[in-house]
Coordinates of C-alpha atoms in Angstrom, one line a residue:
Chain A
M1 CA -61.2 -24.4 -123.5
T2 CA -60.1 -24.9 -119.9
E3 CA -60.2 -22.4 -117.1
P4 CA -56.8 -20.9 -116.3
K5 CA -55.3 -22.6 -113.2
V6 CA -55.8 -20.6 -110.0
K7 CA -52.4 -19.4 -108.7
S8 CA -51.5 -20.0 -105.1
H9 CA -49.4 -17.2 -103.6
L10 CA -48.3 -19.4 -100.7
M11 CA -45.5 -21.2 -102.5
P12 CA -42.5 -19.5 -104.1
Q13 CA -42.3 -19.7 -107.9
T14 CA -39.0 -18.6 -109.1
L15 CA -35.5 -19.9 -108.1
W16 CA -34.8 -16.6 -106.3
E17 CA -38.0 -16.8 -104.3
K18 CA -37.2 -20.4 -103.3
L19 CA -33.7 -19.4 -102.2
Y20 CA -35.2 -16.5 -100.2
L21 CA -37.5 -18.8 -98.4
A22 CA -34.8 -21.4 -97.8
W23 CA -32.3 -18.8 -96.5
F24 CA -35.0 -17.3 -94.3
F25 CA -35.7 -20.6 -92.6
F26 CA -32.0 -21.6 -92.5
C27 CA -31.1 -18.5 -90.6
F28 CA -34.2 -18.7 -88.4
L29 CA -33.2 -22.2 -87.3
A30 CA -29.6 -21.2 -86.8
V31 CA -30.7 -18.6 -84.3
Y32 CA -33.5 -20.7 -82.7
I33 CA -31.8 -24.0 -82.5
G34 CA -28.1 -23.1 -82.7
T35 CA -28.3 -20.7 -79.8
W36 CA -28.8 -23.6 -77.4
A37 CA -25.6 -25.2 -78.6
V38 CA -23.5 -22.1 -77.8
N39 CA -25.3 -21.3 -74.5
K40 CA -22.1 -20.8 -72.5
P41 CA -20.7 -17.8 -70.5
I42 CA -17.8 -17.3 -72.9
P43 CA -16.7 -13.8 -74.0
V44 CA -16.3 -13.1 -77.7
L45 CA -14.7 -9.7 -78.3
G46 CA -15.8 -8.9 -74.8
M47 CA -19.4 -9.8 -75.4
P48 CA -21.4 -12.8 -74.3
L49 CA -21.3 -15.7 -76.8
V50 CA -25.2 -15.9 -77.0
F51 CA -25.4 -12.2 -77.8
V52 CA -22.7 -12.5 -80.5
W53 CA -24.2 -15.6 -82.0
C54 CA -27.7 -14.1 -82.3
S55 CA -26.6 -10.7 -83.5
S56 CA -24.2 -12.1 -86.1
W57 CA -26.8 -14.5 -87.5
G58 CA -29.2 -11.6 -87.5
I59 CA -26.9 -9.6 -89.7
V60 CA -26.1 -12.6 -92.0
W61 CA -29.9 -13.3 -92.2
L62 CA -30.6 -9.7 -93.2
C63 CA -27.7 -9.5 -95.8
G64 CA -28.7 -12.7 -97.4
C65 CA -32.4 -11.9 -97.7
W66 CA -31.6 -8.4 -98.9
F67 CA -29.4 -9.8 -101.7
L68 CA -32.0 -12.4 -102.7
G69 CA -34.9 -9.9 -102.4
T70 CA -33.1 -7.5 -104.8
K71 CA -32.7 -10.3 -107.3
I72 CA -36.5 -11.1 -107.0
A73 CA -37.3 -7.4 -107.6
R74 CA -35.0 -7.2 -110.7
E75 CA -36.6 -10.4 -112.1
D76 CA -40.1 -9.1 -111.5
A77 CA -39.3 -5.8 -113.2
Q78 CA -38.0 -7.6 -116.2
I79 CA -41.1 -9.7 -116.5
K80 CA -43.3 -6.6 -116.2
G81 CA -41.2 -4.8 -118.8
E82 CA -40.3 -2.0 -116.4
Chain B
M1 CA -30.7 32.6 -59.8
T2 CA -28.2 29.7 -60.0
V3 CA -28.5 27.2 -62.8
E4 CA -29.1 23.7 -61.5
S5 CA -28.3 20.6 -63.4
W6 CA -31.9 19.7 -64.1
H7 CA -32.3 23.0 -65.9
Y8 CA -30.1 21.7 -68.7
T9 CA -32.3 18.6 -69.0
V10 CA -35.3 20.8 -69.3
I11 CA -33.6 23.1 -71.9
I12 CA -32.7 20.1 -74.1
V13 CA -36.2 18.6 -73.8
I14 CA -37.7 22.0 -74.8
A15 CA -35.4 22.1 -77.8
Y16 CA -36.5 18.5 -78.7
S17 CA -40.1 19.5 -78.3
M18 CA -39.8 22.6 -80.5
L19 CA -38.1 20.5 -83.2
I20 CA -40.9 18.0 -83.1
L21 CA -43.7 20.5 -83.2
W22 CA -42.0 22.4 -86.1
L23 CA -41.6 19.2 -88.1
G24 CA -45.1 17.9 -87.2
T25 CA -46.9 21.1 -88.2
G26 CA -44.7 22.7 -91.0
R27 CA -45.8 23.4 -94.5
W28 CA -44.5 20.0 -95.7
T29 CA -47.2 18.3 -93.6
K30 CA -50.1 20.2 -95.2
M31 CA -52.4 18.2 -97.5
G32 CA -53.5 19.5 -100.9
N33 CA -57.1 18.4 -100.4
V34 CA -59.3 18.0 -97.4
R35 CA -59.9 14.2 -97.7
M36 CA -59.9 11.4 -95.2
D37 CA -57.5 9.4 -97.4
D38 CA -55.0 12.2 -97.3
Y39 CA -55.3 12.8 -93.5
F40 CA -55.4 9.5 -91.8
K41 CA -53.0 8.2 -94.5
V42 CA -51.0 9.9 -97.2
A43 CA -52.8 9.5 -100.5
P44 CA -49.8 10.3 -102.9
G45 CA -47.6 8.0 -100.8
F46 CA -44.2 8.5 -99.1
G47 CA -41.0 7.5 -100.8
F48 CA -38.4 5.2 -99.4
V49 CA -36.3 7.4 -97.0
V50 CA -39.2 9.1 -95.1
L51 CA -41.3 5.9 -94.8
Y52 CA -38.2 3.9 -93.8
L53 CA -37.5 6.1 -90.9
G54 CA -41.2 6.5 -90.2
I55 CA -41.7 2.7 -89.9
A56 CA -38.3 2.3 -88.1
G57 CA -39.2 4.8 -85.4
G58 CA -42.8 3.7 -85.3
F59 CA -41.9 0.1 -84.6
H60 CA -39.6 0.9 -81.7
T61 CA -41.6 1.9 -78.7
A62 CA -40.8 3.0 -75.2
F63 CA -39.5 -0.6 -74.8
A64 CA -36.4 0.6 -76.7
I65 CA -35.6 3.3 -74.1
P66 CA -35.6 2.5 -71.2
G67 CA -37.4 -0.9 -71.3
S68 CA -34.8 -2.9 -73.2
M69 CA -32.1 -1.9 -70.7
G70 CA -34.4 -3.0 -67.9
F71 CA -34.8 -6.3 -69.7
Y72 CA -31.1 -6.9 -69.8
H73 CA -30.8 -6.0 -66.1
A74 CA -33.5 -8.6 -65.3
H75 CA -33.0 -11.4 -67.8
G76 CA -29.5 -10.9 -69.3
V77 CA -28.8 -12.2 -72.8
A78 CA -32.3 -13.7 -73.0
F79 CA -32.9 -10.3 -74.6
A80 CA -31.3 -11.8 -77.7
A81 CA -34.7 -13.2 -78.4
N82 CA -35.5 -9.7 -79.6
V83 CA -33.0 -10.0 -82.4
L84 CA -35.3 -12.7 -83.7
W85 CA -38.3 -10.4 -84.1
T86 CA -36.3 -7.4 -85.3
V87 CA -35.3 -9.6 -88.3
F88 CA -38.3 -11.8 -88.6
T89 CA -40.8 -9.0 -88.7
P90 CA -39.2 -7.1 -91.6
L91 CA -38.1 -10.0 -93.7
G92 CA -41.1 -12.1 -93.1
M93 CA -44.0 -9.8 -92.3
I94 CA -43.2 -6.4 -93.9
Y95 CA -41.6 -7.9 -97.0
F96 CA -44.2 -10.5 -97.7
I97 CA -47.5 -9.3 -96.1
G98 CA -46.8 -5.5 -95.8
S99 CA -46.1 -5.2 -99.5
R100 CA -49.4 -7.0 -100.3
I101 CA -51.3 -4.6 -97.9
T102 CA -49.6 -1.7 -99.8
C103 CA -50.8 -3.2 -103.1
L104 CA -54.4 -3.6 -102.1
G105 CA -54.5 -0.3 -100.1
R106 CA -53.3 1.7 -103.1
K107 CA -55.5 -0.1 -105.6
F108 CA -58.7 0.1 -103.6
N109 CA -57.9 3.2 -101.5
Y110 CA -58.4 1.6 -98.1
I111 CA -57.9 3.8 -95.1
T112 CA -58.3 1.5 -92.1
P113 CA -57.4 -2.2 -91.5
A114 CA -61.1 -3.0 -91.5
D115 CA -61.5 -1.5 -95.0
M116 CA -59.4 -4.3 -96.4
L117 CA -61.0 -7.1 -94.4
V118 CA -64.6 -6.1 -95.1
D119 CA -63.8 -5.6 -98.8
Y120 CA -63.0 -9.3 -98.9
F121 CA -65.3 -10.8 -96.3
G122 CA -68.3 -8.5 -96.6
D123 CA -69.4 -5.3 -94.7
G124 CA -71.9 -4.8 -91.9
K125 CA -71.4 -5.4 -88.2
F126 CA -68.1 -7.2 -89.0
R127 CA -66.6 -3.8 -89.7
A128 CA -67.5 -2.5 -86.2
F129 CA -66.4 -5.7 -84.6
I130 CA -62.9 -5.6 -86.2
A131 CA -62.6 -1.9 -85.4
L132 CA -63.6 -2.0 -81.8
Y133 CA -61.8 -5.3 -81.2
T134 CA -58.6 -3.8 -82.6
L135 CA -59.1 -0.5 -80.8
S136 CA -59.5 -2.2 -77.4
C137 CA -56.1 -3.9 -78.0
C138 CA -54.3 -0.6 -78.7
V139 CA -55.1 1.6 -75.7
P140 CA -52.8 -0.5 -73.4
L141 CA -50.0 -0.1 -76.0
M142 CA -50.5 3.7 -76.1
T143 CA -50.5 3.8 -72.3
A144 CA -47.2 1.9 -72.2
N145 CA -45.7 4.3 -74.7
I146 CA -46.4 7.3 -72.6
T147 CA -45.7 5.8 -69.1
G148 CA -42.0 4.9 -69.6
P149 CA -40.9 8.2 -71.2
A150 CA -42.9 10.2 -68.7
R151 CA -41.1 8.4 -65.8
L152 CA -37.8 9.1 -67.6
L153 CA -38.6 12.8 -67.9
S154 CA -39.8 13.2 -64.4
G155 CA -36.8 11.3 -63.0
G156 CA -34.4 13.2 -65.3
T157 CA -35.5 16.5 -63.9
D158 CA -35.3 15.3 -60.3
G159 CA -39.1 15.4 -60.0
H160 CA -39.3 19.1 -60.9
I161 CA -41.5 18.0 -63.7
P162 CA -44.0 15.8 -61.9
Y163 CA -45.1 12.5 -63.5
L164 CA -48.5 13.9 -64.4
G165 CA -46.9 17.0 -65.9
A166 CA -44.6 14.8 -68.0
L167 CA -47.7 12.8 -69.2
S168 CA -49.5 16.0 -70.1
I169 CA -46.5 17.5 -72.0
M170 CA -46.3 14.4 -74.2
G171 CA -50.1 14.2 -74.6
V172 CA -50.4 17.9 -75.6
M173 CA -47.6 17.6 -78.1
V174 CA -49.1 14.6 -79.8
I175 CA -52.5 16.2 -79.9
I176 CA -51.1 19.4 -81.6
Y177 CA -49.3 17.7 -84.5
V178 CA -51.7 14.8 -85.1
T179 CA -54.7 17.0 -85.2
S180 CA -52.8 19.5 -87.4
S181 CA -51.4 17.1 -90.0
G182 CA -52.6 13.5 -89.4
L183 CA -50.3 10.8 -90.7
R184 CA -48.0 13.3 -92.4
G185 CA -47.3 15.0 -89.1
V186 CA -46.8 11.5 -87.5
T187 CA -44.4 10.4 -90.1
W188 CA -42.3 13.5 -90.3
T189 CA -41.9 13.7 -86.5
T190 CA -41.1 10.0 -86.4
V191 CA -38.2 10.6 -88.9
A192 CA -36.6 13.0 -86.4
Q193 CA -37.5 10.7 -83.5
A194 CA -35.9 7.7 -85.2
I195 CA -32.7 9.5 -85.7
W196 CA -32.6 11.1 -82.2
M197 CA -33.3 7.8 -80.4
F198 CA -30.7 6.0 -82.5
V199 CA -28.0 8.6 -81.7
A200 CA -29.1 8.7 -78.0
V201 CA -28.9 5.0 -77.4
W202 CA -25.5 4.6 -79.0
A203 CA -24.1 7.6 -77.2
A204 CA -25.5 6.2 -74.0
A205 CA -23.6 2.9 -74.6
F206 CA -20.3 4.6 -75.1
W207 CA -20.9 6.7 -72.0
C208 CA -21.6 3.5 -70.0
L209 CA -18.3 2.0 -71.2
N210 CA -16.6 5.1 -70.1
L211 CA -18.4 5.0 -66.8
I212 CA -17.2 1.5 -65.9
D213 CA -13.7 2.7 -66.8
G214 CA -13.0 -0.2 -69.0
D215 CA -13.9 -2.0 -72.2
L216 CA -16.4 -4.7 -73.1
L217 CA -14.3 -7.5 -71.6
A218 CA -14.1 -5.6 -68.3
L219 CA -17.9 -5.3 -68.3
F220 CA -18.3 -9.0 -69.1
N221 CA -16.0 -9.9 -66.2
K222 CA -17.9 -7.7 -63.8
I223 CA -21.1 -9.4 -64.7
Q224 CA -19.6 -12.9 -64.5
E225 CA -18.5 -12.1 -61.0
A226 CA -21.7 -10.6 -59.9
E227 CA -24.4 -12.7 -61.7
P228 CA -23.1 -15.2 -64.2
A229 CA -26.7 -16.3 -65.0
L230 CA -27.1 -13.1 -66.9
L231 CA -24.7 -14.4 -69.6
T232 CA -26.6 -17.5 -70.6
L233 CA -30.2 -18.7 -71.2
P234 CA -32.6 -19.0 -69.5
G235 CA -31.4 -16.0 -67.4
P236 CA -31.4 -15.6 -63.6
Q237 CA -35.2 -15.7 -63.4
G238 CA -35.6 -18.6 -65.7
L239 CA -37.6 -16.7 -68.3
A240 CA -36.0 -17.9 -71.5
T241 CA -37.0 -21.6 -71.5
P242 CA -36.8 -23.4 -74.8
Q243 CA -40.6 -23.2 -75.0
W244 CA -40.5 -19.4 -74.5
W245 CA -37.6 -18.9 -76.9
V246 CA -39.3 -20.8 -79.7
T247 CA -42.7 -19.1 -79.5
W248 CA -42.4 -15.7 -77.9
P249 CA -40.3 -13.8 -80.5
V250 CA -42.5 -15.1 -83.3
F251 CA -46.0 -15.4 -81.9
G252 CA -45.7 -13.0 -79.0
I253 CA -44.2 -10.2 -81.1
A254 CA -43.2 -10.7 -84.8
L255 CA -46.5 -11.8 -86.2
Y256 CA -48.6 -9.2 -84.6
W257 CA -46.2 -6.2 -84.6
A258 CA -46.5 -5.7 -88.4
I259 CA -50.3 -6.0 -88.4
L260 CA -51.0 -3.4 -85.8
P261 CA -53.3 -0.7 -87.2
R262 CA -50.3 1.7 -87.3
G263 CA -48.5 -0.8 -89.6
F264 CA -51.5 -0.8 -92.0
M265 CA -51.5 3.0 -92.1
F266 CA -47.8 3.1 -93.0
F267 CA -48.2 0.3 -95.6
Y268 CA -51.2 2.1 -97.2
S269 CA -49.0 5.3 -97.3
A270 CA -46.1 3.8 -99.3
R271 CA -45.7 5.2 -102.8
D272 CA -45.7 1.7 -104.3
V273 CA -45.2 -2.0 -103.6
A274 CA -41.5 -1.8 -104.3
T275 CA -41.1 0.9 -101.6
T276 CA -42.6 -1.4 -98.9
Q277 CA -40.5 -4.4 -100.2
K278 CA -37.3 -2.4 -100.0
I279 CA -38.2 -1.3 -96.4
G280 CA -38.9 -4.9 -95.5
L281 CA -35.5 -5.9 -96.8
T282 CA -33.5 -3.2 -95.0
V283 CA -35.4 -1.9 -91.9
G284 CA -34.2 -4.8 -89.9
F285 CA -30.7 -3.3 -89.9
Y286 CA -32.0 -0.2 -88.0
L287 CA -34.3 -2.2 -85.7
M288 CA -31.5 -4.6 -84.7
A289 CA -28.8 -1.9 -84.4
L290 CA -30.9 0.0 -81.9
Y291 CA -30.9 -3.0 -79.6
I292 CA -27.2 -3.9 -79.8
P293 CA -26.0 -1.1 -77.4
A294 CA -28.8 -1.9 -75.0
M295 CA -26.7 -4.8 -73.7
V296 CA -23.9 -2.5 -72.6
I297 CA -26.3 -0.1 -71.0
G298 CA -28.3 -2.8 -69.2
F299 CA -25.2 -4.6 -67.9
T300 CA -23.6 -1.3 -66.8
A301 CA -26.8 -0.4 -64.9
Y302 CA -26.7 -3.9 -63.3
T303 CA -23.2 -3.4 -62.0
Y304 CA -24.3 -0.1 -60.3
F305 CA -27.7 -1.2 -59.1
P306 CA -27.8 -5.0 -58.8
E307 CA -30.4 -4.8 -56.0
L308 CA -33.2 -3.6 -58.3
S309 CA -35.7 -6.2 -59.3
G310 CA -39.1 -6.7 -60.8
S311 CA -40.4 -3.5 -62.3
G312 CA -37.5 -1.7 -60.6
A313 CA -35.2 -3.1 -63.2
D314 CA -36.8 -0.7 -65.7
S315 CA -35.8 2.2 -63.6
S316 CA -32.1 1.1 -63.5
F317 CA -31.0 3.1 -66.5
P318 CA -33.0 6.3 -65.6
R319 CA -31.4 6.1 -62.1
L320 CA -27.9 5.6 -63.6
L321 CA -28.5 8.8 -65.7
A322 CA -29.9 10.8 -62.8
E323 CA -27.0 9.9 -60.5
Y324 CA -23.9 9.8 -62.8
A325 CA -24.6 11.5 -66.1
P326 CA -23.8 15.2 -66.9
A327 CA -27.1 17.1 -67.0
W328 CA -26.9 18.0 -70.7
F329 CA -26.2 14.3 -71.6
A330 CA -29.1 13.1 -69.5
G331 CA -31.2 15.6 -71.4
I332 CA -30.3 14.1 -74.7
I333 CA -31.1 10.6 -73.5
V334 CA -34.4 11.7 -71.8
A335 CA -35.4 13.3 -75.1
G336 CA -34.4 10.0 -76.8
G337 CA -36.8 8.2 -74.5
L338 CA -39.6 10.7 -75.3
A339 CA -38.8 10.1 -79.0
A340 CA -39.1 6.3 -78.6
G341 CA -42.5 6.5 -76.8
M342 CA -44.0 9.3 -78.9
S343 CA -43.1 7.8 -82.2
S344 CA -45.4 4.9 -81.5
L345 CA -48.0 6.8 -79.5
D346 CA -48.7 9.3 -82.2
A347 CA -49.0 6.6 -84.9
D348 CA -51.4 4.6 -82.7
T349 CA -53.4 7.6 -82.0
N350 CA -53.8 8.5 -85.7
A351 CA -54.7 4.9 -86.6
N352 CA -57.2 4.5 -83.8
S353 CA -58.8 7.8 -84.6
A354 CA -59.1 6.6 -88.2
M355 CA -60.9 3.4 -87.1
L356 CA -63.3 5.2 -84.8
T357 CA -64.1 7.8 -87.5
K358 CA -64.3 5.6 -90.6
D359 CA -65.4 2.2 -89.2
V360 CA -67.8 3.4 -86.5
Y361 CA -68.9 7.0 -86.9
A362 CA -69.0 7.2 -90.7
S363 CA -70.3 3.6 -91.1
F364 CA -73.0 3.5 -88.4
I365 CA -73.7 7.0 -87.0
N366 CA -73.5 9.6 -89.8
K367 CA -73.0 8.0 -93.2
T368 CA -73.5 11.1 -95.4
A369 CA -71.2 13.8 -94.1
T370 CA -68.4 15.5 -96.0
D371 CA -64.8 14.5 -95.6
R372 CA -64.1 17.8 -93.9
H373 CA -66.7 16.8 -91.2
Y374 CA -65.2 13.4 -90.8
I375 CA -61.7 14.9 -90.3
T376 CA -63.0 17.3 -87.7
V377 CA -64.6 14.3 -85.9
G378 CA -61.3 12.4 -86.2
R379 CA -59.5 15.3 -84.6
G380 CA -62.0 15.0 -81.7
F381 CA -61.2 11.3 -81.4
V382 CA -57.5 12.2 -81.2
V383 CA -58.1 14.4 -78.2
F384 CA -60.3 11.7 -76.6
L385 CA -57.8 8.9 -77.2
V386 CA -54.9 10.9 -75.8
A387 CA -57.0 11.9 -72.7
I388 CA -57.9 8.2 -72.1
T389 CA -54.2 7.3 -72.5
V390 CA -53.0 9.9 -70.0
W391 CA -55.7 8.9 -67.5
A392 CA -54.9 5.2 -67.8
A393 CA -51.2 6.0 -67.4
T394 CA -51.9 7.4 -63.9
K395 CA -53.4 4.1 -62.8
D396 CA -51.9 0.8 -61.8
W397 CA -48.8 0.0 -64.0
G398 CA -49.1 -3.7 -63.2
L399 CA -52.5 -3.9 -64.9
V400 CA -51.2 -2.0 -68.0
A401 CA -48.3 -4.5 -68.2
I402 CA -50.7 -7.4 -68.2
M403 CA -52.9 -5.7 -70.8
I404 CA -49.9 -5.3 -73.2
G405 CA -49.5 -9.1 -73.2
V406 CA -53.2 -9.5 -73.9
T407 CA -52.9 -7.0 -76.7
A408 CA -50.3 -9.2 -78.4
S409 CA -52.6 -12.2 -78.1
M410 CA -55.6 -10.2 -79.4
I411 CA -53.9 -8.8 -82.5
T412 CA -52.3 -12.1 -83.4
Q413 CA -55.8 -13.6 -83.7
L414 CA -56.4 -11.3 -86.7
L415 CA -53.6 -13.0 -88.6
P416 CA -55.7 -15.7 -90.4
A417 CA -58.0 -13.0 -91.7
V418 CA -55.1 -10.9 -92.9
L419 CA -53.5 -13.9 -94.6
A420 CA -56.8 -15.0 -96.2
V421 CA -57.1 -11.6 -97.9
T422 CA -53.4 -11.0 -98.8
V423 CA -52.2 -14.5 -99.7
P424 CA -54.6 -16.1 -102.3
M425 CA -54.7 -19.8 -102.3
Q426 CA -56.3 -22.3 -104.7
R427 CA -59.6 -22.2 -102.8
V428 CA -61.3 -19.9 -100.3
W429 CA -60.8 -21.3 -96.9
F430 CA -62.3 -18.7 -94.6
T431 CA -65.6 -17.0 -94.3
K432 CA -66.7 -13.9 -92.3
A433 CA -68.4 -16.1 -89.7
G434 CA -65.4 -18.5 -89.6
I435 CA -63.0 -15.6 -89.0
T436 CA -65.2 -14.1 -86.3
A437 CA -65.6 -17.5 -84.5
G438 CA -61.8 -18.1 -84.8
I439 CA -60.9 -14.8 -83.3
V440 CA -63.3 -15.3 -80.3
A441 CA -62.1 -18.8 -79.7
G442 CA -58.5 -17.9 -80.1
L443 CA -58.7 -15.0 -77.8
G444 CA -60.4 -17.2 -75.2
A445 CA -57.7 -19.8 -75.5
S446 CA -54.9 -17.3 -75.3
L447 CA -56.4 -15.6 -72.2
L448 CA -56.9 -19.0 -70.5
T449 CA -53.3 -20.0 -71.1
R450 CA -52.1 -16.5 -70.0
V451 CA -53.9 -16.7 -66.7
Y452 CA -53.9 -20.4 -65.9
G453 CA -51.1 -21.7 -68.1
P454 CA -48.4 -21.6 -65.5
E455 CA -50.5 -23.8 -63.3
L456 CA -52.3 -26.1 -65.8
L457 CA -49.8 -26.6 -68.6
P458 CA -46.9 -29.0 -68.2
S459 CA -43.6 -27.1 -68.6
I460 CA -42.8 -28.9 -71.9
I461 CA -45.8 -27.2 -73.6
R462 CA -45.8 -23.9 -71.8
F463 CA -45.7 -21.9 -75.0
D464 CA -46.6 -18.3 -75.5
P465 CA -50.3 -17.6 -75.1
S466 CA -50.5 -16.0 -78.6
F467 CA -49.3 -19.3 -80.0
W468 CA -52.0 -21.3 -78.1
G469 CA -54.6 -18.7 -79.4
L470 CA -53.7 -19.5 -83.0
V471 CA -53.7 -23.2 -82.3
V472 CA -57.4 -22.9 -81.4
N473 CA -58.3 -20.1 -83.7
V474 CA -57.3 -21.7 -87.1
P475 CA -59.2 -25.0 -86.7
V476 CA -62.3 -23.3 -85.3
A477 CA -62.2 -20.7 -88.2
L478 CA -61.8 -23.5 -90.8
L479 CA -64.6 -25.6 -89.3
V480 CA -67.1 -22.8 -89.1
S481 CA -66.1 -21.6 -92.5
R482 CA -67.1 -25.0 -94.0
F483 CA -70.7 -24.5 -93.0
T484 CA -71.2 -20.7 -93.5
A485 CA -71.6 -18.4 -96.5
Q486 CA -68.6 -17.8 -98.6
P487 CA -67.4 -14.2 -99.3
D488 CA -68.8 -12.6 -102.5
P489 CA -66.9 -14.3 -105.4
A490 CA -66.7 -11.0 -107.3
A491 CA -64.9 -9.3 -104.4
V492 CA -62.6 -12.3 -104.0
A493 CA -61.8 -12.4 -107.7
R494 CA -61.2 -8.6 -107.8
I495 CA -58.7 -8.7 -104.9
R496 CA -57.0 -11.9 -106.2
A497 CA -56.6 -10.2 -109.7
A498 CA -54.9 -7.2 -108.1
L499 CA -52.5 -9.5 -106.2
D500 CA -51.9 -11.7 -109.3
D501 CA -51.0 -8.7 -111.4
E502 CA -48.5 -7.5 -108.9
F503 CA -47.0 -10.7 -107.4
R504 CA -47.7 -13.4 -110.0
P505 CA -47.0 -11.6 -113.2
D506 CA -47.4 -13.7 -116.4
R507 CA -44.0 -15.3 -116.8
S508 CA -44.8 -16.7 -120.2
R509 CA -44.5 -13.3 -121.8

């Protein structure tokens, strides 16, 4: 009989967890790297482009992870039989 | 007697104070049993709404009002870096790490951050080291959270409430409700404070737009004429270099903000793991939304007082209020500033009092007393901590500002220890000696780069000092861990099993 394999918690397991991680880093890079590409004194709806870019991606980042996190929670609840 | 404008400010601040004291000492804050785990934290756990607003308010400090407006005044849209942490901290740290702290805290009834770390790594002097190390980080934060709002209150009443008087008012209020109700009082007051500061900051933004007699585009054009560098990175003072941008929001704030002791107390006080996860997924909306109107306020203040610089930028918004706002409106904003500062000050006071009581007094000085005795001692520590904070706030502000930066670096060095406990991997990488050596080495590296970095480091690698601290901390911790005693396998297995049950349920069922 073999010992059960020790589970690492560092890596995502399910598809939804992988998508959460991928979305998190995609948006992170959009704000970190992308901001330098739009670093110009241009007004968008009266607000500076850098501000609009960062805030908009922040909201997109939050909405995406909220959606995926909800999916992960539902899946976990199903597995645990809740 | 004629009614002067500052009287209105005082009346509104008194109303705010009464509301907070009522919320912080009411019957809903009374615990059923006299137990440490139901005073420093909330044993039955808070549900989503209360804890959401508790965490939301607790995470926004005096930097929200008036500090963020001063930041816009000084560095312009470089402030957008704060968007990064207001999203990164909830989605990365609270959702992933905070929920694991909740899991372990509820399973093993931890009260302090050190409880969790010593349960894994082993008890002894390590507990006192963690507690005192963490405590020394937090006093500057508490000082910062009382200084800004006290200035706002003193300025908002034209100096009729002197600065020391404003400090004392805030200090006494915090002492009353924290000694009365512990974390329950902290959280219920923070619920009201979170709502008040949110309304205040948005109201202030609309008032500012009205003040410049225009819309957002008019404000943009005024700034473009006066100081166009405020509209792009790196800002007029060159702060937001790519090196700063890529490391400060994550290493300088996001990673440490969630593992401050106050964060642990909130996570331990969640009703269940799902509650913390839901907060992680959604609290970023609140955190970010509070900072969006700061741009309008900061830029409006700049158009009125462009000559302010250095720490004077932080006083731009209070000055705008004092000179142009109706007194009743200034009162609402001043109370909003008090809410921003006190919502963090009280949470820090409670957490630090818990550490002094449980990790130092109950572990080394008097090990056999009753919980009632420990709570009484904890209340004494609350008074002591607030007194120190008020005293420190009367000293040199420049020194406090430097210490806040050091605080970030110090707390960030705890991250490997927190990750080692909460994120099991296929083998045990860190030992108690390794973690201790890593923290000391990392702190040394971060202090060196903070003090000498601008002179010694080439600009291309002039990253945030907290980042450099971790760069040194992790290898040192790994190296020392290879040659020192591993944590007790039974404790590691017990903690891992709790996390496996919750986060790696058997998917073959």
